[in-house]
PDB file of C-alpha atoms in Angstrom:
ATOM      1  CA  MET A  30       0.314   0.008  -0.104  1.00 36.00           C
ATOM      2  CA  PRO A  31       1.993  -1.261   1.690  1.00 36.00           C
ATOM      3  CA  ASP A  32       4.767  -5.393   4.982  1.00 32.00           C
ATOM      4  CA  GLY A  33       9.402  -4.866  14.589  1.00 29.00           C
ATOM      5  CA  ALA A  34       7.879  -4.864  10.118  1.00 26.00           C
ATOM      6  CA  HIS A  35       6.248  -2.815  12.931  1.00 25.00           C
ATOM      7  CA  LYS A  36       9.098  -3.913  15.055  1.00 24.00           C
ATOM      8  CA  GLU A  37      11.745  -2.878  12.238  1.00 24.00           C
ATOM      9  CA  VAL A  38       9.059  -0.525  12.219  1.00 25.00           C
ATOM     10  CA  ALA A  39       6.467  -0.325   9.176  1.00 27.00           C
ATOM     11  CA  LEU A  40       9.226  -1.210   7.200  1.00 29.00           C
ATOM     12  CA  SER A  41       6.986  -3.238   4.920  1.00 37.00           C
ATOM     13  CA  GLU A  42       5.946  -1.351   1.975  1.00 46.00           C
ATOM     14  CA  HIS A  43       2.455  -1.901   3.378  1.00 45.00           C
ATOM     15  CA  GLY A  44       2.395  -2.557   6.954  1.00 49.00           C
ATOM     16  CA  TRP A  45       1.684  -6.024   8.259  1.00 50.00           C
ATOM     17  CA  GLY A  46       1.490  -8.422   6.350  1.00 54.00           C
ATOM     18  CA  PRO A  47      -0.685 -12.168   6.460  1.00 51.00           C
ATOM     19  CA  GLY A  48       0.481 -14.274   9.360  1.00 44.00           C
ATOM     20  CA  ASP A  49       2.048 -12.342  11.204  1.00 44.00           C
ATOM     21  CA  PRO A  50       1.014  -9.198  13.932  1.00 37.00           C
ATOM     22  CA  HIS A  51       4.295  -7.466  12.824  1.00 39.00           C
ATOM     23  CA  GLY A  52       4.176  -7.610   9.613  1.00 39.00           C
ATOM     24  CA  ARG A  53       7.435 -10.525   9.128  1.00 37.00           C
ATOM     25  CA  GLY A  54       6.035 -12.188   6.888  1.00 40.00           C
ATOM     26  CA  ARG A  55       6.064 -15.632   7.913  1.00 35.00           C
ATOM     27  CA  GLY A  56       2.908 -16.941   5.478  1.00 37.00           C
ATOM     28  CA  ARG A  57      -0.450 -17.998   5.368  1.00 36.00           C
ATOM     29  CA  ALA A  58      -0.583 -21.461   7.245  1.00 35.00           C
ATOM     30  CA  ALA A  59       0.504 -19.957  10.643  1.00 38.00           C
ATOM     31  CA  ALA A  60      -2.435 -19.668  13.484  1.00 39.00           C
ATOM     32  CA  GLU A  61      -4.583 -16.666  14.040  1.00 47.00           C
ATOM     33  CA  GLU A  62      -3.412 -13.598  15.464  1.00 62.00           C
ATOM     34  CA  PRO A  63      -4.361 -10.301  15.621  1.00 66.00           C
ATOM     35  CA  GLY A  64      -2.380  -9.774  12.988  1.00 80.00           C
ATOM     36  CA  ASP A  65      -4.227 -11.698  10.549  1.00 90.00           C
ATOM     37  CA  THR A  66      -7.272  -9.653  10.901  1.00 94.00           C
ATOM     38  CA  VAL A  67      -5.277  -6.847   9.964  1.00 96.00           C
ATOM     39  CA  TRP A  68      -4.736  -8.333   6.603  1.00 96.00           C
ATOM     40  CA  ARG A  69      -7.853  -9.969   5.770  1.00 96.00           C
ATOM     41  CA  LEU A  70      -9.680  -6.579   6.228  1.00 97.00           C
ATOM     42  CA  ARG A  71      -6.405  -4.178   4.423  1.00 97.00           C
ATOM     43  CA  SER A  72      -6.249  -7.071   1.616  1.00 97.00           C
ATOM     44  CA  ARG A  73     -10.377  -5.985   1.249  1.00 97.00           C
ATOM     45  CA  GLY A  74      -9.868  -2.844   1.371  1.00 97.00           C
ATOM     46  CA  CYS A  75     -11.298  -2.554   5.141  1.00 97.00           C
ATOM     47  CA  TRP A  76      -8.699   0.107   5.560  1.00 98.00           C
ATOM     48  CA  GLN A  77     -10.790   1.864   8.692  1.00 97.00           C
ATOM     49  CA  GLU A  78     -12.247  -1.435   9.957  1.00 97.00           C
ATOM     50  CA  ALA A  79      -7.795  -2.141  10.366  1.00 97.00           C
ATOM     51  CA  ALA A  80      -6.805   0.850  11.819  1.00 97.00           C
ATOM     52  CA  GLU A  81     -10.047   0.344  14.554  1.00 97.00           C
ATOM     53  CA  LEU A  82      -8.809  -2.381  15.353  1.00 96.00           C
ATOM     54  CA  LEU A  83      -4.763  -0.970  15.643  1.00 97.00           C
ATOM     55  CA  ARG A  84      -6.516   2.406  17.440  1.00 96.00           C
ATOM     56  CA  PRO A  85      -5.812   1.351  21.778  1.00 96.00           C
ATOM     57  CA  ALA A  86      -3.090   0.044  20.833  1.00 96.00           C
ATOM     58  CA  ALA A  87      -1.698   3.460  18.771  1.00 97.00           C
ATOM     59  CA  GLU A  88      -2.544   5.039  21.541  1.00 96.00           C
ATOM     60  CA  HIS A  89       0.463   4.503  23.461  1.00 96.00           C
ATOM     61  CA  ASP A  90       2.146   2.176  21.692  1.00 97.00           C
ATOM     62  CA  PRO A  91       4.935   3.425  18.620  1.00 97.00           C
ATOM     63  CA  THR A  92       4.732  -0.339  16.855  1.00 95.00           C
ATOM     64  CA  ALA A  93       1.140   0.033  16.570  1.00 97.00           C
ATOM     65  CA  ALA A  94       0.805   3.774  15.647  1.00 98.00           C
ATOM     66  CA  LEU A  95       3.274   3.088  13.259  1.00 97.00           C
ATOM     67  CA  ALA A  96       1.211   0.189  11.167  1.00 97.00           C
ATOM     68  CA  ARG A  97      -1.761   1.800  12.095  1.00 98.00           C
ATOM     69  CA  ALA A  98       0.161   5.237  10.147  1.00 98.00           C
ATOM     70  CA  GLU A  99       1.258   3.228   7.455  1.00 98.00           C
ATOM     71  CA  LEU A 100      -2.684   1.374   6.904  1.00 98.00           C
ATOM     72  CA  LEU A 101      -4.147   5.103   6.670  1.00 98.00           C
ATOM     73  CA  ILE A 102      -1.074   6.304   4.325  1.00 98.00           C
ATOM     74  CA  GLU A 103      -2.471   3.086   2.231  1.00 98.00           C
ATOM     75  CA  GLN A 104      -5.933   4.508   2.069  1.00 98.00           C
ATOM     76  CA  CYS A 105      -4.356   7.125   0.307  1.00 97.00           C
ATOM     77  CA  LEU A 106      -2.729   5.790  -1.994  1.00 97.00           C
ATOM     78  CA  PHE A 107      -6.100   3.347  -2.771  1.00 98.00           C
ATOM     79  CA  THR A 108      -8.693   6.233  -3.002  1.00 97.00           C
ATOM     80  CA  ALA A 109      -6.904   9.802  -3.392  1.00 97.00           C
ATOM     81  CA  ALA A 110      -8.598  10.642   0.076  1.00 96.00           C
ATOM     82  CA  HIS A 111      -8.698  10.800   3.834  1.00 97.00           C
ATOM     83  CA  TRP A 112      -5.395  12.176   3.643  1.00 97.00           C
ATOM     84  CA  THR A 113      -5.927  14.279   7.360  1.00 97.00           C
ATOM     85  CA  GLN A 114      -6.987  11.115   8.974  1.00 98.00           C
ATOM     86  CA  ALA A 115      -3.730  10.138   7.502  1.00 98.00           C
ATOM     87  CA  GLU A 116      -1.225  13.014   8.830  1.00 98.00           C
ATOM     88  CA  GLN A 117      -2.927  13.022  11.959  1.00 98.00           C
ATOM     89  CA  ALA A 118      -1.620   9.139  12.698  1.00 98.00           C
ATOM     90  CA  LEU A 119       1.313   9.783  11.619  1.00 98.00           C
ATOM     91  CA  ARG A 120       2.083  12.774  13.541  1.00 98.00           C
ATOM     92  CA  LEU A 121       1.243  10.357  16.490  1.00 98.00           C
ATOM     93  CA  ALA A 122       3.630   7.543  15.352  1.00 98.00           C
ATOM     94  CA  GLU A 123       6.460  10.763  14.516  1.00 98.00           C
ATOM     95  CA  ALA A 124       5.688  11.669  18.648  1.00 98.00           C
ATOM     96  CA  LEU A 125       5.695   8.261  19.822  1.00 98.00           C
ATOM     97  CA  ALA A 126       8.540   6.310  17.549  1.00 97.00           C
ATOM     98  CA  GLU A 127      11.780   5.616  20.231  1.00 94.00           C
ATOM     99  CA  GLY A 128      14.763   4.264  18.691  1.00 93.00           C
ATOM    100  CA  THR A 129      16.966   4.593  15.534  1.00 95.00           C
ATOM    101  CA  GLU A 130      14.771   2.602  13.667  1.00 95.00           C
ATOM    102  CA  GLN A 131      11.332   3.428  13.990  1.00 96.00           C
ATOM    103  CA  ARG A 132      12.273   7.163  14.227  1.00 97.00           C
ATOM    104  CA  ALA A 133      13.668   6.582  10.383  1.00 98.00           C
ATOM    105  CA  ALA A 134      10.345   4.617   9.578  1.00 98.00           C
ATOM    106  CA  ALA A 135       7.978   7.114  10.298  1.00 98.00           C
ATOM    107  CA  ALA A 136      10.326   9.266   8.307  1.00 98.00           C
ATOM    108  CA  CYS A 137      10.373   6.961   5.433  1.00 98.00           C
ATOM    109  CA  ALA A 138       5.927   6.727   6.197  1.00 98.00           C
ATOM    110  CA  ARG A 139       6.429  10.486   6.119  1.00 98.00           C
ATOM    111  CA  GLY A 140       8.250  10.424   2.660  1.00 98.00           C
ATOM    112  CA  PHE A 141       5.854   8.187   1.555  1.00 98.00           C
ATOM    113  CA  LEU A 142       3.310  10.267   1.936  1.00 98.00           C
ATOM    114  CA  ALA A 143       4.371  13.347   1.188  1.00 98.00           C
ATOM    115  CA  TYR A 144       4.716  11.692  -1.666  1.00 98.00           C
ATOM    116  CA  LEU A 145       1.200  10.621  -2.438  1.00 97.00           C
ATOM    117  CA  ALA A 146      -0.325  13.723  -1.472  1.00 97.00           C
ATOM    118  CA  SER A 147       2.474  15.341  -4.572  1.00 97.00           C
ATOM    119  CA  VAL A 148       0.588  12.547  -7.059  1.00 96.00           C
ATOM    120  CA  LEU A 149      -2.685  12.098  -5.694  1.00 95.00           C
ATOM    121  CA  GLY A 150      -3.242  15.073  -3.460  1.00 89.00           C
ATOM    122  CA  PRO A 151      -4.345  18.567  -3.155  1.00 81.00           C
ATOM    123  CA  ARG A 152      -0.499  20.224  -3.477  1.00 87.00           C
ATOM    124  CA  ASP A 153       3.201  19.767  -4.117  1.00 94.00           C
ATOM    125  CA  ARG A 154       5.129  18.290  -1.503  1.00 96.00           C
ATOM    126  CA  LEU A 155       7.927  17.000  -3.286  1.00 97.00           C
ATOM    127  CA  ASP A 156      10.363  18.882  -1.053  1.00 97.00           C
ATOM    128  CA  GLU A 157       8.855  17.367   1.761  1.00 98.00           C
ATOM    129  CA  ALA A 158       9.218  13.720   0.557  1.00 98.00           C
ATOM    130  CA  GLN A 159      13.213  14.309  -0.324  1.00 98.00           C
ATOM    131  CA  ALA A 160      14.127  15.510   3.246  1.00 98.00           C
ATOM    132  CA  ALA A 161      11.725  12.958   4.957  1.00 98.00           C
ATOM    133  CA  LEU A 162      13.414  10.173   2.884  1.00 98.00           C
ATOM    134  CA  GLY A 163      17.044  11.574   2.772  1.00 98.00           C
ATOM    135  CA  ARG A 164      16.634  11.715   6.639  1.00 98.00           C
ATOM    136  CA  THR A 165      15.909   7.398   6.308  1.00 98.00           C
ATOM    137  CA  SER A 166      18.550   7.023   4.880  1.00 98.00           C
ATOM    138  CA  ALA A 167      21.189   9.123   7.316  1.00 97.00           C
ATOM    139  CA  LEU A 168      19.603   6.878   9.779  1.00 97.00           C
ATOM    140  CA  LEU A 169      18.892   3.904   8.108  1.00 96.00           C
ATOM    141  CA  PRO A 170      22.727   1.499   8.132  1.00 92.00           C
ATOM    142  CA  PRO A 171      22.944  -0.542   4.668  1.00 89.00           C
ATOM    143  CA  ASP A 172      22.249  -3.750   5.695  1.00 91.00           C
ATOM    144  CA  ALA A 173      19.181  -2.351   7.710  1.00 95.00           C
ATOM    145  CA  PRO A 174      16.052  -3.831   7.397  1.00 95.00           C
ATOM    146  CA  GLY A 175      14.137  -0.815   6.189  1.00 96.00           C
ATOM    147  CA  ARG A 176      16.209  -0.308   3.412  1.00 97.00           C
ATOM    148  CA  PRO A 177      14.515  -2.243   0.126  1.00 98.00           C
ATOM    149  CA  LEU A 178      11.472  -0.260   1.025  1.00 98.00           C
ATOM    150  CA  LEU A 179      12.938   3.102   1.569  1.00 98.00           C
ATOM    151  CA  ASP A 180      14.757   2.197  -2.234  1.00 98.00           C
ATOM    152  CA  PHE A 181      11.111   1.970  -3.528  1.00 98.00           C
ATOM    153  CA  ARG A 182       9.945   4.744  -2.048  1.00 98.00           C
ATOM    154  CA  ARG A 183      12.995   6.587  -3.550  1.00 98.00           C
ATOM    155  CA  GLY A 184      12.040   5.002  -6.766  1.00 98.00           C
ATOM    156  CA  LEU A 185       9.104   6.244  -7.122  1.00 98.00           C
ATOM    157  CA  VAL A 186       9.744   9.607  -6.585  1.00 98.00           C
ATOM    158  CA  ALA A 187      12.477   9.885  -9.493  1.00 98.00           C
ATOM    159  CA  GLU A 188      10.351   8.296 -11.957  1.00 98.00           C
ATOM    160  CA  ASN A 189       7.085  10.340 -11.202  1.00 97.00           C
ATOM    161  CA  LEU A 190       7.952  13.404  -9.157  1.00 97.00           C
ATOM    162  CA  LEU A 191      11.298  13.738 -10.957  1.00 97.00           C
ATOM    163  CA  GLY A 192      11.316  12.363 -14.200  1.00 97.00           C
ATOM    164  CA  ASP A 193      14.128  10.412 -13.840  1.00 98.00           C
ATOM    165  CA  ARG A 194      13.814   6.475 -15.268  1.00 98.00           C
ATOM    166  CA  SER A 195      16.687   5.737 -15.301  1.00 98.00           C
ATOM    167  CA  ALA A 196      17.719   6.803 -11.023  1.00 98.00           C
ATOM    168  CA  ALA A 197      14.437   5.150 -10.610  1.00 98.00           C
ATOM    169  CA  TRP A 198      14.980   1.732 -12.149  1.00 98.00           C
ATOM    170  CA  ILE A 199      18.484   1.911 -10.028  1.00 98.00           C
ATOM    171  CA  ALA A 200      16.516   1.804  -7.208  1.00 98.00           C
ATOM    172  CA  TYR A 201      13.445  -0.610  -7.735  1.00 98.00           C
ATOM    173  CA  ARG A 202      16.033  -3.101  -8.947  1.00 98.00           C
ATOM    174  CA  ARG A 203      17.607  -2.645  -5.109  1.00 98.00           C
ATOM    175  CA  ALA A 204      14.180  -3.038  -3.602  1.00 98.00           C
ATOM    176  CA  HIS A 205      13.731  -5.319  -5.849  1.00 98.00           C
ATOM    177  CA  GLU A 206      16.941  -7.498  -4.571  1.00 98.00           C
ATOM    178  CA  GLY A 207      16.479  -6.644  -0.821  1.00 98.00           C
ATOM    179  CA  ALA A 208      12.916  -7.610  -0.606  1.00 98.00           C
ATOM    180  CA  GLY A 209      13.332 -11.108  -1.831  1.00 97.00           C
ATOM    181  CA  GLU A 210      16.343 -11.439   0.536  1.00 96.00           C
ATOM    182  CA  ARG A 211      14.052 -10.482   3.532  1.00 96.00           C
ATOM    183  CA  GLY A 212      10.674 -12.676   1.253  1.00 96.00           C
ATOM    184  CA  ASP A 213       8.834  -9.605   1.403  1.00 97.00           C
ATOM    185  CA  GLU A 214       6.699 -10.755  -1.213  1.00 97.00           C
ATOM    186  CA  LEU A 215       3.642  -8.325  -1.161  1.00 97.00           C
ATOM    187  CA  LEU A 216       6.795  -5.619  -1.472  1.00 98.00           C
ATOM    188  CA  ARG A 217       7.740  -7.654  -4.497  1.00 98.00           C
ATOM    189  CA  SER A 218       5.100  -7.980  -5.892  1.00 98.00           C
ATOM    190  CA  TYR A 219       4.919  -3.781  -6.528  1.00 98.00           C
ATOM    191  CA  THR A 220       8.738  -4.191  -7.321  1.00 98.00           C
ATOM    192  CA  TRP A 221       8.000  -6.472 -10.347  1.00 98.00           C
ATOM    193  CA  ARG A 222       5.594  -4.101 -10.999  1.00 98.00           C
ATOM    194  CA  HIS A 223       7.330  -0.527 -11.387  1.00 98.00           C
ATOM    195  CA  LEU A 224      10.098  -2.943 -13.296  1.00 98.00           C
ATOM    196  CA  ALA A 225       7.278  -4.026 -15.592  1.00 98.00           C
ATOM    197  CA  ALA A 226       6.389  -0.739 -16.377  1.00 98.00           C
ATOM    198  CA  LEU A 227      10.207   0.976 -17.285  1.00 98.00           C
ATOM    199  CA  ALA A 228      10.533  -2.193 -19.371  1.00 98.00           C
ATOM    200  CA  LEU A 229       7.749  -1.350 -21.516  1.00 98.00           C
ATOM    201  CA  ALA A 230       8.541   2.132 -20.981  1.00 97.00           C
ATOM    202  CA  ARG A 231      11.753   0.918 -23.022  1.00 96.00           C
ATOM    203  CA  GLY A 232       9.890  -1.161 -25.678  1.00 97.00           C
ATOM    204  CA  ASP A 233      10.880  -4.467 -24.004  1.00 97.00           C
ATOM    205  CA  ARG A 234       7.785  -6.551 -23.148  1.00 97.00           C
ATOM    206  CA  GLY A 235       8.750  -9.601 -22.794  1.00 97.00           C
ATOM    207  CA  ASN A 236       9.986  -8.691 -19.779  1.00 97.00           C
ATOM    208  CA  ALA A 237       7.475  -6.402 -18.912  1.00 98.00           C
ATOM    209  CA  ARG A 238       5.314  -8.960 -19.268  1.00 98.00           C
ATOM    210  CA  GLU A 239       7.407 -11.012 -16.726  1.00 98.00           C
ATOM    211  CA  GLY A 240       7.077  -8.689 -14.520  1.00 98.00           C
ATOM    212  CA  PHE A 241       3.648  -8.115 -14.986  1.00 98.00           C
ATOM    213  CA  ASP A 242       2.626 -11.494 -14.499  1.00 98.00           C
ATOM    214  CA  ALA A 243       4.703 -12.294 -11.148  1.00 98.00           C
ATOM    215  CA  SER A 244       3.265  -9.539  -9.587  1.00 98.00           C
ATOM    216  CA  LEU A 245      -0.366 -10.111 -10.225  1.00 98.00           C
ATOM    217  CA  ARG A 246       0.757 -14.267  -9.149  1.00 98.00           C
ATOM    218  CA  LEU A 247       1.729 -13.000  -6.246  1.00 98.00           C
ATOM    219  CA  ARG A 248      -0.908 -10.930  -5.249  1.00 98.00           C
ATOM    220  CA  GLU A 249      -2.946 -13.435  -5.502  1.00 98.00           C
ATOM    221  CA  GLN A 250      -0.942 -15.854  -3.811  1.00 97.00           C
ATOM    222  CA  LEU A 251      -1.250 -13.584  -0.948  1.00 97.00           C
ATOM    223  CA  GLY A 252      -4.562 -13.299  -1.012  1.00 97.00           C
ATOM    224  CA  PHE A 253      -4.035  -8.966  -1.466  1.00 98.00           C
ATOM    225  CA  THR A 254      -7.069  -8.922  -3.479  1.00 97.00           C
ATOM    226  CA  VAL A 255      -7.692  -4.956  -3.427  1.00 98.00           C
ATOM    227  CA  GLY A 256      -3.776  -5.156  -5.023  1.00 98.00           C
ATOM    228  CA  VAL A 257      -5.116  -7.577  -7.842  1.00 98.00           C
ATOM    229  CA  ALA A 258      -7.229  -5.307 -10.345  1.00 98.00           C
ATOM    230  CA  PRO A 259      -4.389  -2.978 -10.512  1.00 98.00           C
ATOM    231  CA  ALA A 260      -2.374  -5.779 -11.756  1.00 98.00           C
ATOM    232  CA  LEU A 261      -5.022  -7.660 -14.021  1.00 98.00           C
ATOM    233  CA  ALA A 262      -5.033  -4.011 -15.460  1.00 98.00           C
ATOM    234  CA  ALA A 263      -1.208  -4.004 -16.565  1.00 98.00           C
ATOM    235  CA  LEU A 264      -0.800  -7.158 -17.665  1.00 98.00           C
ATOM    236  CA  ALA A 265      -3.406  -6.097 -19.956  1.00 98.00           C
ATOM    237  CA  GLU A 266      -1.464  -3.290 -21.487  1.00 97.00           C
ATOM    238  CA  VAL A 267       1.574  -6.274 -22.857  1.00 98.00           C
ATOM    239  CA  SER A 268      -1.809  -9.008 -23.940  1.00 98.00           C
ATOM    240  CA  GLU A 269      -2.947  -9.660 -27.322  1.00 97.00           C
ATOM    241  CA  PRO A 270      -6.915  -7.619 -28.091  1.00 97.00           C
ATOM    242  CA  ALA A 271      -8.838 -10.855 -26.749  1.00 97.00           C
ATOM    243  CA  GLU A 272      -6.813 -11.733 -23.354  1.00 97.00           C
ATOM    244  CA  ALA A 273      -6.645  -8.263 -22.318  1.00 97.00           C
ATOM    245  CA  ALA A 274     -10.602  -7.215 -23.234  1.00 97.00           C
ATOM    246  CA  ARG A 275     -11.123  -9.958 -19.960  1.00 98.00           C
ATOM    247  CA  LEU A 276      -8.095  -9.463 -18.294  1.00 98.00           C
ATOM    248  CA  ARG A 277     -10.086  -4.982 -17.939  1.00 97.00           C
ATOM    249  CA  ALA A 278     -13.370  -6.895 -17.222  1.00 97.00           C
ATOM    250  CA  GLU A 279     -11.897  -9.211 -14.775  1.00 98.00           C
ATOM    251  CA  ALA A 280     -10.134  -5.588 -13.422  1.00 98.00           C
ATOM    252  CA  ALA A 281     -13.330  -3.508 -13.879  1.00 97.00           C
ATOM    253  CA  ARG A 282     -15.374  -6.789 -11.449  1.00 97.00           C
ATOM    254  CA  LEU A 283     -13.229  -6.821  -8.763  1.00 97.00           C
ATOM    255  CA  VAL A 284     -13.422  -1.997  -8.634  1.00 97.00           C
ATOM    256  CA  HIS A 285     -17.325  -2.388  -7.990  1.00 96.00           C
ATOM    257  CA  ALA A 286     -17.047  -5.821  -5.997  1.00 96.00           C
ATOM    258  CA  LEU A 287     -14.444  -3.806  -3.894  1.00 96.00           C
ATOM    259  CA  GLY A 288     -16.727  -0.065  -3.718  1.00 95.00           C
ATOM    260  CA  GLY A 289     -14.563   2.000  -6.636  1.00 96.00           C
ATOM    261  CA  VAL A 290     -11.221   1.200  -5.506  1.00 96.00           C
ATOM    262  CA  PRO A 291      -8.668   2.103  -6.461  1.00 97.00           C
ATOM    263  CA  VAL A 292     -10.687   5.214  -7.711  1.00 96.00           C
ATOM    264  CA  TRP A 293      -7.817   6.425 -10.404  1.00 94.00           C
ATOM    265  CA  LEU A 294      -8.114   3.291 -12.013  1.00 96.00           C
ATOM    266  CA  ALA A 295     -11.807   2.254 -11.856  1.00 95.00           C
ATOM    267  CA  ARG A 296     -11.756   6.159 -14.057  1.00 93.00           C
ATOM    268  CA  GLN A 297      -9.030   4.718 -16.236  1.00 91.00           C
ATOM    269  CA  LEU A 298     -11.742   1.449 -16.560  1.00 91.00           C
ATOM    270  CA  SER A 299     -14.297   3.431 -17.373  1.00 85.00           C
ATOM    271  CA  ALA A 300     -12.742   5.721 -20.081  1.00 73.00           C
ATOM    272  CA  THR A 301     -12.287   2.263 -21.542  1.00 66.00           C
ATOM    273  CA  ARG A 302     -15.960   1.518 -21.843  1.00 59.00           C
ATOM    274  CA  PRO A 303     -17.849   1.794 -24.699  1.00 47.00           C
ATOM    275  CA  THR A 304     -19.709   5.797 -23.452  1.00 39.00           C
ATOM    276  CA  SER A 305     -23.179   4.265 -23.399  1.00 35.00           C
ATOM    277  CA  ALA A 306     -21.793   1.648 -20.816  1.00 37.00           C
ATOM    278  CA  ARG A 307     -19.532   4.223 -18.806  1.00 36.00           C
ATOM    279  CA  ALA A 308     -20.886   4.592 -15.121  1.00 35.00           C
ATOM    280  CA  PRO A 309     -20.601   7.754 -13.977  1.00 34.00           C
ATOM    281  CA  GLY A 310     -16.745   8.022 -12.253  1.00 36.00           C
ATOM    282  CA  PRO A 311     -14.975   9.872 -10.241  1.00 36.00           C
ATOM    283  CA  PRO A 312     -13.038  13.343 -10.560  1.00 36.00           C
ATOM    284  CA  PRO A 313     -10.378  13.899 -12.205  1.00 36.00           C
ATOM    285  CA  GLY A 314      -7.239  14.247 -11.050  1.00 39.00           C
ATOM    286  CA  ARG A 315      -3.129  12.548 -11.586  1.00 43.00           C
ATOM    287  CA  THR A 316      -2.895   8.761 -11.091  1.00 44.00           C
ATOM    288  CA  HIS A 317      -0.446   6.364  -9.491  1.00 52.00           C
ATOM    289  CA  ARG A 318       0.626   3.055 -10.541  1.00 58.00           C
ATOM    290  CA  GLN A 319       0.786   0.595  -8.439  1.00 62.00           C
TER     291      GLN A 319
END
């Protein structure tokens, strides 16, 4: 969104992962724990409900506060709304952060929220995003658990705010390799997707298809339902017309089932349908590839 992770704290792209109350990605076969409930809600786009489960602990526990902030920031990513709630949760997490890793995690979340606000929100916060991610880098040693997430988010800024695809590719590649070493499959679903998009921009449809397919497969395996529709739509970009139409139709059904999120994808899919079949979409705005 966006995978301690919150002891190493919110240093997975998307917070608590399946089978682990601290987001360490131990797998879906683990016994039921609080993190599993948060994951199920989050994976279906129920960020408010997931955040509410964390609210009591988040008032005093920096781990829970960071987890809750990342959840609400991920909600901004998918809805392009709820900015104030995410900001309030992040300020609490920043205030409670203890130790270098937690401060780094809070700074990384701050950079991501500023990035999203620049791409999807009401104003440009590029300087804030760069400063926060630079602060994260200064706090983290080279082999820190939070490095893959930091690299990914720096890649986002390079690609989508600075227009530097070369720097973005390097950052995504580092994030991809680091996430693989740490077993963060959710983050890898994002790095696969962004590396594939850069390959497609270079005209390399073979590598693009491989990356988009890998991203979709990981999201389906993890049960990250809210992220499956964007992965389907991305794969459609490198598919033959009949398959592309099927993939987009499946993506549209998922978006509808989840209440119209991601909002930018709902708008894109509506634009590809015949005029007579289009439903009213969300207001125009910039988009963000997930």
